[in-house]
XYZ file of C-alpha atoms in Angstrom:
343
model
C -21.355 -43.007 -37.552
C -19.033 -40.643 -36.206
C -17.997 -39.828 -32.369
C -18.872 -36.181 -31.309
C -14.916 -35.656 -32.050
C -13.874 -37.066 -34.411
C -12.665 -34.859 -37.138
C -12.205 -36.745 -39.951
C -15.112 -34.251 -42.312
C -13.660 -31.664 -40.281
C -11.460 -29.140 -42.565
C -7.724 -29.070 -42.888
C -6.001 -26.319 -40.486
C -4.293 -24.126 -42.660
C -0.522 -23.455 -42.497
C 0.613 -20.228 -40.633
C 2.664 -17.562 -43.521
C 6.201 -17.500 -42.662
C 5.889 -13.830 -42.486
C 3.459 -14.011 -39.617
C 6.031 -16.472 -37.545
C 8.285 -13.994 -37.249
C 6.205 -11.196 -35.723
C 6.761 -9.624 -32.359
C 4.513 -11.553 -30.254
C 2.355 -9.286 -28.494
C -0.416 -10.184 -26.319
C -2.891 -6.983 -24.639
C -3.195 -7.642 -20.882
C -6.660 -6.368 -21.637
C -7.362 -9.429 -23.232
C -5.890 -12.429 -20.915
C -7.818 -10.199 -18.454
C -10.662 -8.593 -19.493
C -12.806 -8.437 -16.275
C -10.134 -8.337 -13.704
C -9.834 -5.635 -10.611
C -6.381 -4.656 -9.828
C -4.889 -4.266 -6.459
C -2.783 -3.005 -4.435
C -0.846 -6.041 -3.264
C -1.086 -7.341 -7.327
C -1.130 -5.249 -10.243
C -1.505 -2.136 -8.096
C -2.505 0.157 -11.337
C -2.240 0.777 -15.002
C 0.832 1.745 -14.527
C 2.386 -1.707 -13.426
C 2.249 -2.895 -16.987
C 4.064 -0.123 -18.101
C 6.970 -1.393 -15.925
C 6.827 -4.699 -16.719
C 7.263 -3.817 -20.292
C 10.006 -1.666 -19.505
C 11.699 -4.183 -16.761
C 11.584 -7.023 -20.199
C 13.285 -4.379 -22.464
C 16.859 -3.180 -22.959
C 16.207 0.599 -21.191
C 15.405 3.526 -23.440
C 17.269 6.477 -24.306
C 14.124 8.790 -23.866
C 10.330 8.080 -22.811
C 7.588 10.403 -23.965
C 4.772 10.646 -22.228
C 1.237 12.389 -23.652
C -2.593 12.519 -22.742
C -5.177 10.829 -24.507
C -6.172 14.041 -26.378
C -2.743 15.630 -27.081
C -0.491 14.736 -30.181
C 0.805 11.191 -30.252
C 4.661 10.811 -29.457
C 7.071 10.587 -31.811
C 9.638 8.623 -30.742
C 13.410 7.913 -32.020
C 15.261 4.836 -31.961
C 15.792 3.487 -28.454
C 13.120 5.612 -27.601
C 9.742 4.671 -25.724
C 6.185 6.596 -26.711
C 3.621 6.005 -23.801
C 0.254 7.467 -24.560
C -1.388 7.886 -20.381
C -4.750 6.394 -19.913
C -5.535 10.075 -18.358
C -4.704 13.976 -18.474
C -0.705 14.731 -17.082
C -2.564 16.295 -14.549
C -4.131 13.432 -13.138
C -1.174 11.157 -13.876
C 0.784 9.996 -10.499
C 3.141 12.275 -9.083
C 5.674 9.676 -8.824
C 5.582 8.841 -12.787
C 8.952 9.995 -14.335
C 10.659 9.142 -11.017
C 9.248 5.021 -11.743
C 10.058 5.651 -15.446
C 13.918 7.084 -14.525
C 14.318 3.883 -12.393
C 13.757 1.738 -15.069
C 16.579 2.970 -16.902
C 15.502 5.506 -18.959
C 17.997 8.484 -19.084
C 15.351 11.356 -19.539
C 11.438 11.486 -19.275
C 9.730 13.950 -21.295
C 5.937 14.853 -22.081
C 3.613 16.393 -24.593
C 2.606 19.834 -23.603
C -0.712 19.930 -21.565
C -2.505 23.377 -20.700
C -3.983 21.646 -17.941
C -0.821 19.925 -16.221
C 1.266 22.764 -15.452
C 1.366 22.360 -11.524
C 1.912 18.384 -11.921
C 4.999 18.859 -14.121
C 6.324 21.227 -11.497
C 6.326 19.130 -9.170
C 7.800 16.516 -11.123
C 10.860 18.521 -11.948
C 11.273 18.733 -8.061
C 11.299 15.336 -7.598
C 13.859 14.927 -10.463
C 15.671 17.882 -11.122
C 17.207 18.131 -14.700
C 15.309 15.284 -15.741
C 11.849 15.973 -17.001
C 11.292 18.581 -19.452
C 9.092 19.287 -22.413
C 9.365 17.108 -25.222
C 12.149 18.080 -27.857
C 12.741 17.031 -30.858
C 15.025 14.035 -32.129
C 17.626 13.511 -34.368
C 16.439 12.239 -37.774
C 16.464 8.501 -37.559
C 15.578 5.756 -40.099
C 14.510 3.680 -37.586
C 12.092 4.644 -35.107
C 10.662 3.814 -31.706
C 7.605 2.560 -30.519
C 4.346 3.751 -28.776
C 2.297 2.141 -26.177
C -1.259 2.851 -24.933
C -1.205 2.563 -21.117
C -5.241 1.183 -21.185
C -3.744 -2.222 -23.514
C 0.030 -2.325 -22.323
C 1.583 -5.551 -24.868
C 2.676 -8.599 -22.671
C 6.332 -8.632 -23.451
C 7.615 -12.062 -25.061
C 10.388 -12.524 -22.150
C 7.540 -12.289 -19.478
C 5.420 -14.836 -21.447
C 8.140 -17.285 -21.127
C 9.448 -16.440 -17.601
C 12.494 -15.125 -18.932
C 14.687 -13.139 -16.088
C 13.433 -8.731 -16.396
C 15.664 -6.378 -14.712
C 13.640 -3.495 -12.682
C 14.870 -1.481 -9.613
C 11.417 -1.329 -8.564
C 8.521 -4.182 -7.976
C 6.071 -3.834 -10.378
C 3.263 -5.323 -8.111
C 3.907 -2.803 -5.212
C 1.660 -0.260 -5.426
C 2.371 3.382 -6.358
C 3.407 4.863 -3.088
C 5.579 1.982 -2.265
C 6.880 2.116 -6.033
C 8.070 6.089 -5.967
C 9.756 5.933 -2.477
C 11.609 2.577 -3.930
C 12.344 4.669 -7.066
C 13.485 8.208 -5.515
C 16.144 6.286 -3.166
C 17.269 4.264 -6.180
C 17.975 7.693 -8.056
C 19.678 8.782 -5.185
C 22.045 6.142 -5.076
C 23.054 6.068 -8.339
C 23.537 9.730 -8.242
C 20.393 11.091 -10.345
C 19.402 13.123 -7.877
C 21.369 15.335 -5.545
C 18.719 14.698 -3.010
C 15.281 13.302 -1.980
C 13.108 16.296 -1.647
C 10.953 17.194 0.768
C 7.642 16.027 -0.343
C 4.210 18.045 0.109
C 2.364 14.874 -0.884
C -0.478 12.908 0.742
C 0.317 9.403 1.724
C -1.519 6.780 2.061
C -1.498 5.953 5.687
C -4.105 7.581 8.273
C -2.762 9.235 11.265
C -4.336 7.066 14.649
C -5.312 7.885 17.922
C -5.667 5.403 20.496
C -7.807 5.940 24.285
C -8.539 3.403 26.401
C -6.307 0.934 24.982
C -6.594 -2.423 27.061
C -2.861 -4.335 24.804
C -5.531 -7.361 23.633
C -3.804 -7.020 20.462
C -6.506 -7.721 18.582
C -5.864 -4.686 16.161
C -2.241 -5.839 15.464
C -3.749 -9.142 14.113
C -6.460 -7.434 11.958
C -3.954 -5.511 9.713
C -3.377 -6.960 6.486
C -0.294 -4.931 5.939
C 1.623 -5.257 9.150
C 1.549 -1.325 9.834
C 0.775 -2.064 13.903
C 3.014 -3.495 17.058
C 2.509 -4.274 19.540
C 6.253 -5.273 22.066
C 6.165 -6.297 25.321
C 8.962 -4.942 28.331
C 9.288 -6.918 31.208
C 9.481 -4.403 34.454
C 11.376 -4.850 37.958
C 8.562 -4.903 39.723
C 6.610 -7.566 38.027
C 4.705 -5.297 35.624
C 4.370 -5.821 31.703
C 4.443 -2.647 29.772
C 2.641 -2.421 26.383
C 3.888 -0.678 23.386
C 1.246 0.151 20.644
C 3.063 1.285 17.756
C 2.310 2.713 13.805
C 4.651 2.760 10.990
C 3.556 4.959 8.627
C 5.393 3.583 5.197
C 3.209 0.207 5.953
C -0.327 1.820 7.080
C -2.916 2.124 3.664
C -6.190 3.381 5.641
C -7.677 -0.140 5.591
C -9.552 0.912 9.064
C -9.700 -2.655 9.879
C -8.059 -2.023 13.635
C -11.003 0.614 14.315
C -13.468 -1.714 13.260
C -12.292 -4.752 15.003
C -10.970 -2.724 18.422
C -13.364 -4.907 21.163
C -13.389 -1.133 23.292
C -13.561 0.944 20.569
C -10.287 2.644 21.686
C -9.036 3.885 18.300
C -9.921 6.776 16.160
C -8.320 8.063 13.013
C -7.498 11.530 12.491
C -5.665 13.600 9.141
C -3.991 11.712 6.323
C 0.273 11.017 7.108
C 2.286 13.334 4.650
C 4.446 11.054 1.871
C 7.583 12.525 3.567
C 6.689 10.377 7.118
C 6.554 7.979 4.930
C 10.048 8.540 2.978
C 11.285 8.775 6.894
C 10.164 5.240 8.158
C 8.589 6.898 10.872
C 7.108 5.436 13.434
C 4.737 6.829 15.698
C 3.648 5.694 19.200
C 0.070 5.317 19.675
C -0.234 3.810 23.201
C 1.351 2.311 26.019
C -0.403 -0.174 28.813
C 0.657 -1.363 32.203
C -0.827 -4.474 33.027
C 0.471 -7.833 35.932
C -0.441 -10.970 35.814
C -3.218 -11.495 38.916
C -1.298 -13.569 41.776
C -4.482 -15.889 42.274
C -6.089 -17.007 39.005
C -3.174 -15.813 36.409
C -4.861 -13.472 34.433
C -4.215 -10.205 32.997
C -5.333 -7.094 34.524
C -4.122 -3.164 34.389
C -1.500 -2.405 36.860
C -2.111 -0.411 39.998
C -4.825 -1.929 41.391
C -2.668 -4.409 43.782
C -1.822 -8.212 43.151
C -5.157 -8.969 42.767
C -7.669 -8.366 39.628
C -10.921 -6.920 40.136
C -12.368 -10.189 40.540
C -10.168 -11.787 42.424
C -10.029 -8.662 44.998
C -13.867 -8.823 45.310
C -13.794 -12.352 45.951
C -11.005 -11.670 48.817
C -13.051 -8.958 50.373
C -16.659 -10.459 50.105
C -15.292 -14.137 50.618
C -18.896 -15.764 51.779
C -21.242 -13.080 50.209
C -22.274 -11.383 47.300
C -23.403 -8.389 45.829
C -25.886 -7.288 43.116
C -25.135 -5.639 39.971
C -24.890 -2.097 39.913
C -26.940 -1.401 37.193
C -29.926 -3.760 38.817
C -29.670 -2.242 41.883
C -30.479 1.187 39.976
C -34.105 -0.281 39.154
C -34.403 -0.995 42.918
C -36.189 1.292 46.139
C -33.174 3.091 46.821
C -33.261 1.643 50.774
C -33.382 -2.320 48.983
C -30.795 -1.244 46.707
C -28.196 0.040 49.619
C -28.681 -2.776 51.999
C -28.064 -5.568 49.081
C -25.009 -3.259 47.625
C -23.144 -3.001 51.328
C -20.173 -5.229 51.846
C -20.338 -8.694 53.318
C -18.405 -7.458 56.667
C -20.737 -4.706 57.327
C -23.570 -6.509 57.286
């Protein structure tokens, strides 16, 4: 009898066609991946594939962006067609600044009724070039299209070949436009980097009560809080909470992991703080080491902490809570809350 595999009734694999040997090998990310989340630390968005395809090609002439429901592009030779998972209108304002950084020379789109304010501001951000879509010369050969929901896995990034990309594929989109807007810059693309009316990601902080624990610096995941530490003359540590805004992405894990509850968030940063590396100051602490048991303790209340001080003023007594003696007759309550010496 036969094993469980063992093949020998088993049919003959057939030969692969030559023809089919020689095809661009193609692979949809859709389809290594169907159930997988993206991130913003990972594949940050559709858009990510879209670069990677781009970093693993020679760069193109022209890209041509449309919607879903508009005409499909048409593009020339050395020219890109990317049909957007969305409307232009809801496509990232950063888009033909990414695409621009990847090497294309021009970024144009199919005319959308609906996306008239988002290619404004896209022809701020790049002056010169964005613009409707225009038509080619006459080629015999001609370009290719790619749907942003199934982006192809390009054959160099199946087989770890080396992809050339002035931005990181696997930051995500905020990170990715400021990377790409200073690379135009630099290579002279761009006269400028505008100022930009744009949300960021990052939450503005406020901080009260603040007691330098640093517990808060430890719970962010992307490194947006500091906390430094300045040594003082007269034997005082001051305490420097600090935000950048380029790192903060609205996590809220500091407010929820704040032991006093000290931090609040306010508005949302603008993407030009963020352009600007600023960062903002959020609180400062004086604290001294206590002179008796070594711990930490705000400064200006002596050499002592509170515990230590009690102990040195009520050395052979003690006193009852405060909020106990509340639930005591209020002539109890004072003679069991007066100091040792007075007693």
């Amino acid at each position: 009898m036969l094993g469980r595999w063992e093949t020998s009734s088993s049919p003959k694999l057939k030969k692969t066609p030559k023809h089919s040997r020689i095809r661009p090998l193609h692979y949809s990310l859709k389809a290594i991946w169907p159930n997988s989340r993206v991130s913003l630390n990972t594949m940050a968005d559709s858009l990510s594939g879209v670069l990677r395809w781009l970093g693993a090609h020679d760069p193109y002439r022209r890209i041509i962006v449309a919607c879903p429901h508009s005409p499909a592009p048409e593009p020339g030779h050395r020219e890109l067609g990317i049909i957007l998972d969305s409307c232009l209108a809801h496509a990232t304002f950063g888009l033909p600044a990414q695409l621009l950084a990847c090497g294309a020379t021009r970024v144009e789109y199919v005319p959308c009724t609906e996306a008239d304010q988002r290619v404004r501001l896209w022809q701020e951000l790049t002056p010169g070039l964005v613009g409707e879509v225009q038509p080619g010369k006459r080629s015999m050969r001609h370009g290719e299209t790619i749907n942003m929901e199934a982006v192809p896995l390009p054959r160099r990034a199946l087989f770890g070949t080396a992809t050339h990309s002035a931005i990181n594929p696997d930051d995500d989109d905020q990170t990715r436009t400021i990377s790409a807007l200073r690379s135009l810059y630099e290579r002279g693309l761009i006269p400028r980097i505008p100022d930009i009316p744009q949300g960021a990601n990052g939450i503005r902080l406020s901080v009260k009560g603040c007691t330098a624990c640093g517990v808060c610096v430890s719970s962010c995941p992307n490194d947006a809080l500091t906390l430094t530490r300045t040594q003082m003359p007269d034997g005082t540590t001051v305490h420097q909470l600090s935000q950048a805004a380029d790192l903060c992405r609205a996590c809220g894990a500091c407010v929820r992991f704040c032991p006093v509850q000290a931090i609040t968030t306010g508005g949302q940063m603008d993407l030009q703080d963020v352009l600007e590396e600023r960062v903002y100051p959020l609180a400062s602490v004086s604290t001294r080491v206590c002179a008796h048991c070594g711990s930490v303790f705000p400064a200006g209340r002596g050499e002592l902490c509170p515990v230590c001080s009690f102990r040195d003023e009520n050395p052979f007594g003690s006193r009852i809570p405060p909020e106990l003696a509340k639930q005591l007759p209020p002539d109890i309550a004072e003679k069991l809350m007066r100091p040792a010496s007075d007693q």
